[in-house]
mmCIF file of C-alpha atoms in Angstrom:
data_model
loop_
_atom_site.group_PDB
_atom_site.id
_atom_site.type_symbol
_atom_site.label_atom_id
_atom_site.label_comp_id
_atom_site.label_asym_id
_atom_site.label_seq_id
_atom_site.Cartn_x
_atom_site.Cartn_y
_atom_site.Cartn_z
ATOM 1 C CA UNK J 1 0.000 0.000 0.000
ATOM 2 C CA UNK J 2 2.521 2.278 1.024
ATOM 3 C CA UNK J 3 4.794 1.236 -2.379
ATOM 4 C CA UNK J 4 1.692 2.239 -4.538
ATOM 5 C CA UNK J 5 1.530 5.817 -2.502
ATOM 6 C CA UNK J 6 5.110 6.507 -2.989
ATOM 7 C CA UNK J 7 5.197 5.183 -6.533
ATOM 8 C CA UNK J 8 1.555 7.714 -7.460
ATOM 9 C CA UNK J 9 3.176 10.501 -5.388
ATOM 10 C CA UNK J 10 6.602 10.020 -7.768
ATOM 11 C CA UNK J 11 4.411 10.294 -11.184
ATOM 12 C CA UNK J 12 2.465 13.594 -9.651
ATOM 13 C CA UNK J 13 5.430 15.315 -8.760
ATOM 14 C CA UNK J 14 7.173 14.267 -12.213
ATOM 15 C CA UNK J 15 4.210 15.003 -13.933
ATOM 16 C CA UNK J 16 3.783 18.846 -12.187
ATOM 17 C CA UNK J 17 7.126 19.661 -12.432
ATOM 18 C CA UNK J 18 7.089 19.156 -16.545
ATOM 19 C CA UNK J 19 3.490 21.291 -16.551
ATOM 20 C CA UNK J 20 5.424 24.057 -14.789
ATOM 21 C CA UNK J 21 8.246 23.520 -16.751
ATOM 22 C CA UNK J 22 5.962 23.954 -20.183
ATOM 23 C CA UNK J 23 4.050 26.849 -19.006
ATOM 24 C CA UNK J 24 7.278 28.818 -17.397
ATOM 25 C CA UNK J 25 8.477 28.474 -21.474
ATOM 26 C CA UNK J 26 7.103 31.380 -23.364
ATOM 27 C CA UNK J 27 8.200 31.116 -27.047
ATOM 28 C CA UNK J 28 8.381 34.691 -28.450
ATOM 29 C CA UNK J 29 10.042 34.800 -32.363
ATOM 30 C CA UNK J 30 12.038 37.799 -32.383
ATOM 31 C CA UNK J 31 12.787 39.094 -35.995
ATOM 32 C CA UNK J 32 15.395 41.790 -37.099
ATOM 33 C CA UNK J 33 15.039 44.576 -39.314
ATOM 34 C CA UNK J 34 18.224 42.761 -41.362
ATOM 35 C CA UNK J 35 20.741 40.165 -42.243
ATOM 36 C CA UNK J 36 22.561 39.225 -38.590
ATOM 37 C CA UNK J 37 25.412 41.678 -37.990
ATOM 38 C CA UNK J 38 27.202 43.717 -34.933
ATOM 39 C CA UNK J 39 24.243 46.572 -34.316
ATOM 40 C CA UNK J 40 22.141 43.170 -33.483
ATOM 41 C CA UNK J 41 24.317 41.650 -30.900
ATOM 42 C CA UNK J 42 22.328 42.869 -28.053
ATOM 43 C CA UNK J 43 19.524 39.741 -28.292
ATOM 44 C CA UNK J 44 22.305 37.241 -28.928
ATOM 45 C CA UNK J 45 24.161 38.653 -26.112
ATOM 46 C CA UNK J 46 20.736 38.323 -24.087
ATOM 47 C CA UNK J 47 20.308 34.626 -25.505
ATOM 48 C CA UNK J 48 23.359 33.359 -25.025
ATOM 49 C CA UNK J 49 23.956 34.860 -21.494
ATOM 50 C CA UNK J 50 20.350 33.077 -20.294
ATOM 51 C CA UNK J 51 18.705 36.635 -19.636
ATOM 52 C CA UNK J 52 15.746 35.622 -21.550
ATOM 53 C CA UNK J 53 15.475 31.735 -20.353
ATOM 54 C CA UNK J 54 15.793 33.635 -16.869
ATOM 55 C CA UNK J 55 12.384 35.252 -17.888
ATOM 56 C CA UNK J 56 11.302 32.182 -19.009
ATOM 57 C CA UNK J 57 11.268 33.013 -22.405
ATOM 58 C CA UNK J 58 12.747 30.607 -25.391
ATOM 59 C CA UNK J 59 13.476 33.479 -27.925
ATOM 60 C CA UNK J 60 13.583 32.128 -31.994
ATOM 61 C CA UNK J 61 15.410 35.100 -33.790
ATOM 62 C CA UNK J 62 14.586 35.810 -37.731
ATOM 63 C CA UNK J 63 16.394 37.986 -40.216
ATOM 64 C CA UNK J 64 13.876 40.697 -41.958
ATOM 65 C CA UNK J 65 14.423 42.255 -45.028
ATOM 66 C CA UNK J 66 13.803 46.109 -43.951
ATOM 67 C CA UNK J 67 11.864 47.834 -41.050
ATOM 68 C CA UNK J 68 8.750 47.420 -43.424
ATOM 69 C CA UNK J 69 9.221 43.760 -43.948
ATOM 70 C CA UNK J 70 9.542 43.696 -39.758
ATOM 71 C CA UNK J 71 5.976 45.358 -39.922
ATOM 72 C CA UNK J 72 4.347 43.352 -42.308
ATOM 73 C CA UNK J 73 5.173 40.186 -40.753
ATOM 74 C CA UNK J 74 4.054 41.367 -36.973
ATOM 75 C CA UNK J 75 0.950 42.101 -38.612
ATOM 76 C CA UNK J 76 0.115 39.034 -40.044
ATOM 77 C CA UNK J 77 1.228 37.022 -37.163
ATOM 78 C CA UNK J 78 4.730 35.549 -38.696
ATOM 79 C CA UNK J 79 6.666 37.267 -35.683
ATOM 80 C CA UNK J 80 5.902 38.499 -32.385
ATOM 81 C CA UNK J 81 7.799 41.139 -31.750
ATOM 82 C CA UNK J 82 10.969 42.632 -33.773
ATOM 83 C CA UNK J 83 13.058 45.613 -34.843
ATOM 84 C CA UNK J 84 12.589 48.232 -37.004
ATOM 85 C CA UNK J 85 13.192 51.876 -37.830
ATOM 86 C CA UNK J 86 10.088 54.073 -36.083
ATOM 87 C CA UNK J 87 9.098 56.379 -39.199
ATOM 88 C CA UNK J 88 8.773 52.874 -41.099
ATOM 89 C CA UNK J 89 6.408 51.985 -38.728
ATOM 90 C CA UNK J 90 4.603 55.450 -38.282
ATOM 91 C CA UNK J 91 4.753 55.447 -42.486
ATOM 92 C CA UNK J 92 2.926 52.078 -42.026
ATOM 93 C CA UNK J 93 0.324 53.223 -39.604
ATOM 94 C CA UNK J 94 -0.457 56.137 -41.267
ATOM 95 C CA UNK J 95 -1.412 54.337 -44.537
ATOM 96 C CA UNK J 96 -3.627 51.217 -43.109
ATOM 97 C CA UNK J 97 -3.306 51.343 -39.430
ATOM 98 C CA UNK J 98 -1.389 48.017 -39.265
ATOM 99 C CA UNK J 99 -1.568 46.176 -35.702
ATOM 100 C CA UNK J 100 1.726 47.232 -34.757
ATOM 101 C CA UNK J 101 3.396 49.223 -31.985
ATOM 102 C CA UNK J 102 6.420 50.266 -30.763
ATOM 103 C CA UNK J 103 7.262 49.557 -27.554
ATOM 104 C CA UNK J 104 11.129 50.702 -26.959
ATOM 105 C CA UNK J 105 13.638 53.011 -28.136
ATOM 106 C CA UNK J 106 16.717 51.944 -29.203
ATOM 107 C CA UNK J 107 18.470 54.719 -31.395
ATOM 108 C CA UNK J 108 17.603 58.456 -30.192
ATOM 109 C CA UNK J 109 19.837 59.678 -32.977
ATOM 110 C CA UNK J 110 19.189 58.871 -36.723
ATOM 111 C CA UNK J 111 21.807 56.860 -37.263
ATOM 112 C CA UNK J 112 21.714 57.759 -41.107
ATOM 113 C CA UNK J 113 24.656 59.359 -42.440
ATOM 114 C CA UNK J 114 26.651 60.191 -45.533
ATOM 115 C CA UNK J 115 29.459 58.095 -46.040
ATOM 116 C CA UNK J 116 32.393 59.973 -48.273
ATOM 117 C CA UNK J 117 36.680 59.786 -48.191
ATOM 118 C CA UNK J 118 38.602 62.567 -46.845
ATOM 119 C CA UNK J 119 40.042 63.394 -50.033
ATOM 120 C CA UNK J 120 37.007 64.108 -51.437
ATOM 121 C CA UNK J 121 36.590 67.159 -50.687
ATOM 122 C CA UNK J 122 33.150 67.128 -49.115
ATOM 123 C CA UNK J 123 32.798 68.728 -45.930
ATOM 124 C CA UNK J 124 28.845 69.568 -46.143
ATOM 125 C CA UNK J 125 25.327 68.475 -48.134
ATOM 126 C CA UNK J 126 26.548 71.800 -50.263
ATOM 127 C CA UNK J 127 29.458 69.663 -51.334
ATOM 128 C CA UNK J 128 27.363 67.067 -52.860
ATOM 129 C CA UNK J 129 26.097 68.923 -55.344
ATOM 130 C CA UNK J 130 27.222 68.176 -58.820
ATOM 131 C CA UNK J 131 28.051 64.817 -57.549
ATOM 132 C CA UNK J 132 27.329 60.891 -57.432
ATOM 133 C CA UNK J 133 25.679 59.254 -54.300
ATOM 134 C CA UNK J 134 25.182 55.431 -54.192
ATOM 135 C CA UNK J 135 22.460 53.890 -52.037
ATOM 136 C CA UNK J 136 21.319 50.969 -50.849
ATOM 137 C CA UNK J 137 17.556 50.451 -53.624
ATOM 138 C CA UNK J 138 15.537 49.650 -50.467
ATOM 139 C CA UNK J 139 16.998 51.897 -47.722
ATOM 140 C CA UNK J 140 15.119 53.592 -45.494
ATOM 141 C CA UNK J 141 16.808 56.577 -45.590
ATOM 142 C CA UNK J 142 15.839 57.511 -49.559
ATOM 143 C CA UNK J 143 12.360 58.335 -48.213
ATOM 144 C CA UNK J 144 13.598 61.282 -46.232
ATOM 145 C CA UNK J 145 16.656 62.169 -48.359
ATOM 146 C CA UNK J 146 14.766 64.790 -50.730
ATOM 147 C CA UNK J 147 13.312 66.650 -47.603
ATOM 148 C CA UNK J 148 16.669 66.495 -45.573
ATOM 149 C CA UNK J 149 18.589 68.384 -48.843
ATOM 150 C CA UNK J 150 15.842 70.764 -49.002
ATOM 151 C CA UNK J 151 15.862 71.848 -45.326
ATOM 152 C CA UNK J 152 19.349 72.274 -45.733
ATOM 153 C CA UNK J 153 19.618 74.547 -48.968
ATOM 154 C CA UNK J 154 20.505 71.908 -51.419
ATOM 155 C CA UNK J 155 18.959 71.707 -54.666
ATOM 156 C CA UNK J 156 17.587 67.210 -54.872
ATOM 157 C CA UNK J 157 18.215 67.512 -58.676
ATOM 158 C CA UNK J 158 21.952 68.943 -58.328
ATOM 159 C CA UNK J 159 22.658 65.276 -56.797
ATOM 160 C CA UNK J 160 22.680 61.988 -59.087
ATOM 161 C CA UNK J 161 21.218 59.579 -57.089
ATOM 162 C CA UNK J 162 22.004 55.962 -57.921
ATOM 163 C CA UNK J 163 20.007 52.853 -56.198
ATOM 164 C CA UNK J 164 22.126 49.617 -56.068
ATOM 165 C CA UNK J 165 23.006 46.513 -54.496
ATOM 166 C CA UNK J 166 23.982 47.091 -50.663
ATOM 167 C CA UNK J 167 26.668 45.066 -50.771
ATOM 168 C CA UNK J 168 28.313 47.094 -53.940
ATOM 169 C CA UNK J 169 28.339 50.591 -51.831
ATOM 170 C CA UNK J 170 31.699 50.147 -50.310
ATOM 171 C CA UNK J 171 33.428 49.276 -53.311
ATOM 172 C CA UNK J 172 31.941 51.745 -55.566
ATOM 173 C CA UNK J 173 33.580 54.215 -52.951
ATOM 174 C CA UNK J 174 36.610 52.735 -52.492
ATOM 175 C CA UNK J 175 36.908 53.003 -56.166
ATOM 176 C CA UNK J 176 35.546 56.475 -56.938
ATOM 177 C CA UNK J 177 32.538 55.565 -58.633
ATOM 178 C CA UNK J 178 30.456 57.553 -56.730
ATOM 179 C CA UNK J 179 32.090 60.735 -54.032
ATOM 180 C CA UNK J 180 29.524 59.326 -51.271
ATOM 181 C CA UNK J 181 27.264 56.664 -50.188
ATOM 182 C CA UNK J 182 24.249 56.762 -47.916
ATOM 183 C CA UNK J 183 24.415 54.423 -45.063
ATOM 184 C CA UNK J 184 24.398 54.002 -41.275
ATOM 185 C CA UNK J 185 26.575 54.761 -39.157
ATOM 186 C CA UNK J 186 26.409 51.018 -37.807
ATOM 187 C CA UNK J 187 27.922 49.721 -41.186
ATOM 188 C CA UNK J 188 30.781 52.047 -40.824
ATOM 189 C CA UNK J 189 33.573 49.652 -39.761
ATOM 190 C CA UNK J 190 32.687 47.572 -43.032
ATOM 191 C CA UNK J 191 33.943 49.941 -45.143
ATOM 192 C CA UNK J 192 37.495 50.486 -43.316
ATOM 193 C CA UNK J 193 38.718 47.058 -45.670
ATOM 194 C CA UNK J 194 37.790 47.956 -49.094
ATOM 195 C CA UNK J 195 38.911 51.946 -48.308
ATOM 196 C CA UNK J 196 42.024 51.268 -46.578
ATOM 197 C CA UNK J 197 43.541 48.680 -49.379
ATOM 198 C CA UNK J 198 43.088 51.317 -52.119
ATOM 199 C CA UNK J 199 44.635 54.203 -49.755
ATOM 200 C CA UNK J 200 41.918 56.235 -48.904
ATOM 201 C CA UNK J 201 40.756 56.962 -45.095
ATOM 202 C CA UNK J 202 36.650 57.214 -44.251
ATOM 203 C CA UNK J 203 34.626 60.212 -43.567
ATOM 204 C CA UNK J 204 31.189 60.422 -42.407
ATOM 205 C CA UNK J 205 28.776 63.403 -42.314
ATOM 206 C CA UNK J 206 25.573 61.914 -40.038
ATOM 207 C CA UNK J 207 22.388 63.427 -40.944
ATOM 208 C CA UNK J 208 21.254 64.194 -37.087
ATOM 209 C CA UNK J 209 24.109 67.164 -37.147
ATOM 210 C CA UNK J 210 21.982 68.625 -40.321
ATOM 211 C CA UNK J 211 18.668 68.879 -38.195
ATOM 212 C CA UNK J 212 17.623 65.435 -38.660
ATOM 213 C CA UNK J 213 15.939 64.007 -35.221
ATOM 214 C CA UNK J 214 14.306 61.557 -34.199
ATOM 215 C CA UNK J 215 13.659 57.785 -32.786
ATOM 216 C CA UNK J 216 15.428 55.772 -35.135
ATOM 217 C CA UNK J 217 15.766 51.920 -34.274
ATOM 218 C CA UNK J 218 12.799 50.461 -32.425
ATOM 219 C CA UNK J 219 11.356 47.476 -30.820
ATOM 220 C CA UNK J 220 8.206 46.612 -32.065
ATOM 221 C CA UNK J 221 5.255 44.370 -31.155
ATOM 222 C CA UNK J 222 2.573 43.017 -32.927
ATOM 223 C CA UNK J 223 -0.840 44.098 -31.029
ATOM 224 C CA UNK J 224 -1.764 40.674 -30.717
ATOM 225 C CA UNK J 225 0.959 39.985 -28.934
ATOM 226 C CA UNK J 226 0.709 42.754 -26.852
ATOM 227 C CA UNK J 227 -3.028 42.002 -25.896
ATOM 228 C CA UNK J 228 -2.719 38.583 -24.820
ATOM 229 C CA UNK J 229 0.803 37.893 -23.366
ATOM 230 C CA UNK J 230 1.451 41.361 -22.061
ATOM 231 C CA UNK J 231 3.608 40.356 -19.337
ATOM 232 C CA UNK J 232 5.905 38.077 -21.539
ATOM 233 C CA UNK J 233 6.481 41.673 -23.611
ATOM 234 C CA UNK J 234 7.638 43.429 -20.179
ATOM 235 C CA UNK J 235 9.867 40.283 -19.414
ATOM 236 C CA UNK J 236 11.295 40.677 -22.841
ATOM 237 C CA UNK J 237 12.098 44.364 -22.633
ATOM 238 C CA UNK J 238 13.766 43.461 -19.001
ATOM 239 C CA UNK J 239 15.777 40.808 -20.184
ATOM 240 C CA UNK J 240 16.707 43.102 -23.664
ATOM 241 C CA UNK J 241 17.669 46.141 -21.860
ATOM 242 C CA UNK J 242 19.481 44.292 -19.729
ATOM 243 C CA UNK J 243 21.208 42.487 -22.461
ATOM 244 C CA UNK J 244 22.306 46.138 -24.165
ATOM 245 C CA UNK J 245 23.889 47.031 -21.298
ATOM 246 C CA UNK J 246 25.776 43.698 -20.549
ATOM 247 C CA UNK J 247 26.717 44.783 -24.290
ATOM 248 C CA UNK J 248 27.466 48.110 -24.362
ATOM 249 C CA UNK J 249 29.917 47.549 -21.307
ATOM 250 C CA UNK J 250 31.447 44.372 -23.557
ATOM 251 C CA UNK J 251 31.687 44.820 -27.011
ATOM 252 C CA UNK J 252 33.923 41.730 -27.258
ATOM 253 C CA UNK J 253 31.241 39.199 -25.369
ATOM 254 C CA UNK J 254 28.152 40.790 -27.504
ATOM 255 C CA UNK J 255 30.364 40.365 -31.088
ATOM 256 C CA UNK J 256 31.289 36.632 -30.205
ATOM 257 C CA UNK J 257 27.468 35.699 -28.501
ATOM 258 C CA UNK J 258 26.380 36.586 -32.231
ATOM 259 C CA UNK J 259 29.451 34.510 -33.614
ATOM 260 C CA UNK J 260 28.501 31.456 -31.459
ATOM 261 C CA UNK J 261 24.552 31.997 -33.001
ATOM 262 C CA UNK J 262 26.291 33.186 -36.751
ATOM 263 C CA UNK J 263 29.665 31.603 -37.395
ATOM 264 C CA UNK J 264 30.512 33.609 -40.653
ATOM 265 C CA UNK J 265 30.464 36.478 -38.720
ATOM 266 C CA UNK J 266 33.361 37.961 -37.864
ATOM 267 C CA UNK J 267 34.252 38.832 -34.221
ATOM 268 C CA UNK J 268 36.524 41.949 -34.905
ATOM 269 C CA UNK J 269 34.050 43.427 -37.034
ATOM 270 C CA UNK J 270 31.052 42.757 -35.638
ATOM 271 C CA UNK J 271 32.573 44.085 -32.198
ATOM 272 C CA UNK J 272 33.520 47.210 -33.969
ATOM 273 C CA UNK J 273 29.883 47.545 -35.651
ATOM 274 C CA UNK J 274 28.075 47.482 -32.000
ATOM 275 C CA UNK J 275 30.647 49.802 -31.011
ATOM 276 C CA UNK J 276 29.407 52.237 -34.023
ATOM 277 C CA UNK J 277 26.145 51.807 -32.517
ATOM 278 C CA UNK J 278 26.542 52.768 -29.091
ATOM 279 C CA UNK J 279 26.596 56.626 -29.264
ATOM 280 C CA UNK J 280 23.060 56.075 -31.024
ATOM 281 C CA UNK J 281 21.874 54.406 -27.909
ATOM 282 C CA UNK J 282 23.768 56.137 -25.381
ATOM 283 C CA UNK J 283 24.051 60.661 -25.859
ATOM 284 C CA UNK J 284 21.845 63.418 -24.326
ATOM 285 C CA UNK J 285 18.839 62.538 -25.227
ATOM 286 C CA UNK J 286 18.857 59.001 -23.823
ATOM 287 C CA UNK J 287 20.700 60.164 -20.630
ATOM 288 C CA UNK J 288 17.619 62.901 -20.344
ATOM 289 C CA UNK J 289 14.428 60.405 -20.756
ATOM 290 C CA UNK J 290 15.573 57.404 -19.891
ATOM 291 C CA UNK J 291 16.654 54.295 -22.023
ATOM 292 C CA UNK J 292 13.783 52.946 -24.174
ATOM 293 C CA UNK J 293 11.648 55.756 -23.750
ATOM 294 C CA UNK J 294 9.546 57.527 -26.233
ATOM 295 C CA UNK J 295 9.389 61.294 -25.137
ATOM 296 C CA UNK J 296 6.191 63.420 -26.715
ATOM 297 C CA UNK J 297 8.049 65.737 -28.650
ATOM 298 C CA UNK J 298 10.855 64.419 -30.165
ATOM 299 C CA UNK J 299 7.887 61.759 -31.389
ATOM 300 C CA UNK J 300 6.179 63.687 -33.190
ATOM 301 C CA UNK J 301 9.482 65.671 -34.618
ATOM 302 C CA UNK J 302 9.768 61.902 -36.144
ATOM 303 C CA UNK J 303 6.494 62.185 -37.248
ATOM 304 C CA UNK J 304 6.850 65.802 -38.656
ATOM 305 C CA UNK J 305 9.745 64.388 -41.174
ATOM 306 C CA UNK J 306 8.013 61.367 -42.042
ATOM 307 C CA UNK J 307 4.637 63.217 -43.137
ATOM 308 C CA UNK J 308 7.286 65.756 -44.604
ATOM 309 C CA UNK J 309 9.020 63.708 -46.617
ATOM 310 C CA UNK J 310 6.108 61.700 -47.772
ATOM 311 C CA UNK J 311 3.744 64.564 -48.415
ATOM 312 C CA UNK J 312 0.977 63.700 -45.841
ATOM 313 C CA UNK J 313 -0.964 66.044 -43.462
ATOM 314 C CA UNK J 314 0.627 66.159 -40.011
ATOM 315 C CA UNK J 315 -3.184 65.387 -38.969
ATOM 316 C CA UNK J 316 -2.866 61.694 -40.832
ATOM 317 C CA UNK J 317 -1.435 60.217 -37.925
ATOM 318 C CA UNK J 318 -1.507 60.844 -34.062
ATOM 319 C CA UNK J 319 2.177 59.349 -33.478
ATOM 320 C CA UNK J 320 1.260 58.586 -30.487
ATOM 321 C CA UNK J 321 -1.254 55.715 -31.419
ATOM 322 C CA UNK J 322 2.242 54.329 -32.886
ATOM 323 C CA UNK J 323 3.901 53.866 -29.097
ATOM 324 C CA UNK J 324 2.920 52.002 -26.118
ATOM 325 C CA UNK J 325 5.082 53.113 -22.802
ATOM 326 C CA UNK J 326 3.139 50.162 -21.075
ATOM 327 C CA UNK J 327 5.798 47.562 -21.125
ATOM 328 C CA UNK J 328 8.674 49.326 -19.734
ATOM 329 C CA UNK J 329 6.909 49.244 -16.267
#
């Protein structure tokens, strides 16, 4: 009798301790705004360290093809929760109200920028003028291009603007097919290789010291995701913001969690690329709101260039229907 007790009381505790086991396991599939790369060490650093398991969160990352792509598929339920550039998202909302929001702040500056060499004489936008610029066909960054030129006294038409292949940008500078290149600023350290081998040393002119600001790279949830697992989104934003700082205080241990997850990364580079990133995360305007936060008016100066450069009404779109500041709590 007592053998049969023992043995049921052994199968109830096995069998409780895998149902809490199953429900302490929240799956969340994380998708990136790109390929894998240094900027996106921060969730590898956060996976591999056990930040997120500590949550109790298994987290499945994807690669996205653009902020927009990152939209589209939190939308339609292919991803739960992702990153993405905020006036893709506010462009997005603006047109058909997708189920989207953002729920972080990762980049306070723009992080777009013009890439040039120093012996290229360009020192300004002005400089551009009569000139080539390469850019990546699907950037971001050519929606708000016109309008940034404009603000600044620079004639759109004076520039030849040519849309190519992302990976042909560095050489075409490198080998003086073009004076500049739009890019940014993260991407920087991949162009030190192809400039330094023909001689020439990198410049960059970033856009946010020509009156571009704004929230640049986001996290973003899909609203389904926020309605019914709201406190697996907090849980995630704990155990990411904790994983940027384990990252921003170890370049080295971010680049090679992402090399463990990536192996044809490289370590040097990608270490150098989150380094590229941190002054986007970390400057004034972080240090005076708070990390992650979305402050009223520098959202809707994001706003004011997206409706800008896309020709809509400031009225389209209350930006702040695009943020939630619910899940930093």
């Amino acid at each position: 009798m007592m053998k049969r007790f023992t043995q049921t009381c052994a199968v109830l505790t096995v069998t409780l301790t895998l149902a809490h086991a199953a429900a302490a396991t929240e799956q969340v599939t994380f998708m990136l705004d790109w390929l894998p790369a240094g900027d996106k060490a921060a969730v590898y650093l956060g996976v591999d360290k056990g930040l997120f398991e500590a949550e109790g969160i298994k987290v499945t990352i994807q690669s996205g093809r653009g902020s927009s792509d990152v939209v589209t598929k939190l939308a339609t339920g292919s991803a739960d929760m992702g990153t993405g550039g905020l006036a893709a998202l506010l462009q997005a909302k603006a047109a058909d109200a997708v189920p989207v929001k953002a729920v972080m702040s990762i980049y306070t500056l723009q992080p777009d920028a013009i890439f040039t060499t120093k012996d290229a004489g360009i020192n300004s936008l002005k400089d551009l003028e009569g000139k080539t610029v390469a850019t990546a066909t699907f950037s971001s960054s050519n929606v708000s291009w016109p309008l940034l030129l404009k603000t600044n006294g620079v004639n759109p038409d004076a520039i030849k603007l040519l849309k190519v292949d992302p990976g042909a940008l560095a050489p075409m500078l490198a080998t003086g097919k073009v004076a500049a290149t739009i890019n940014w600023l993260t991407v920087a350290p991949a162009f030190a290789g192809p400039l330094t081998e023909v001689g020439k040393s990198f410049k960059a002119l970033p856009w946010s010291g020509y009156g571009f600001d704004g929230y640049g790279l986001s996290v973003f949830a899909s609203e389904k995701m926020l309605t019914s697992r709201p406190e697996t989104v907090r849980k995630f934003l704990k155990a990411y913001a904790k994983a940027t700082e384990m990252a921003i205080a170890d370049p080295m241990a971010a680049a090679q969690a992402l090399k463990a997850a990536v192996p044809e990364v490289s370590v040097d580079t990608a270490a150098e690329q989150w380094r590229a990133s941190i002054p986007l995360m970390v400057n004034d305007i972080s240090k005076k709101d708070g990390p992650g936060a979305f402050a009223p008016a520098l959202l809707a100066t994001t706003w004011k260039w997206v409706a800008e450069a896309q020709g809509l009404p400031l009225e389209k779109l209350n930006p702040e229907t695009a943020v939630s500041r619910d899940y930093l709590k």
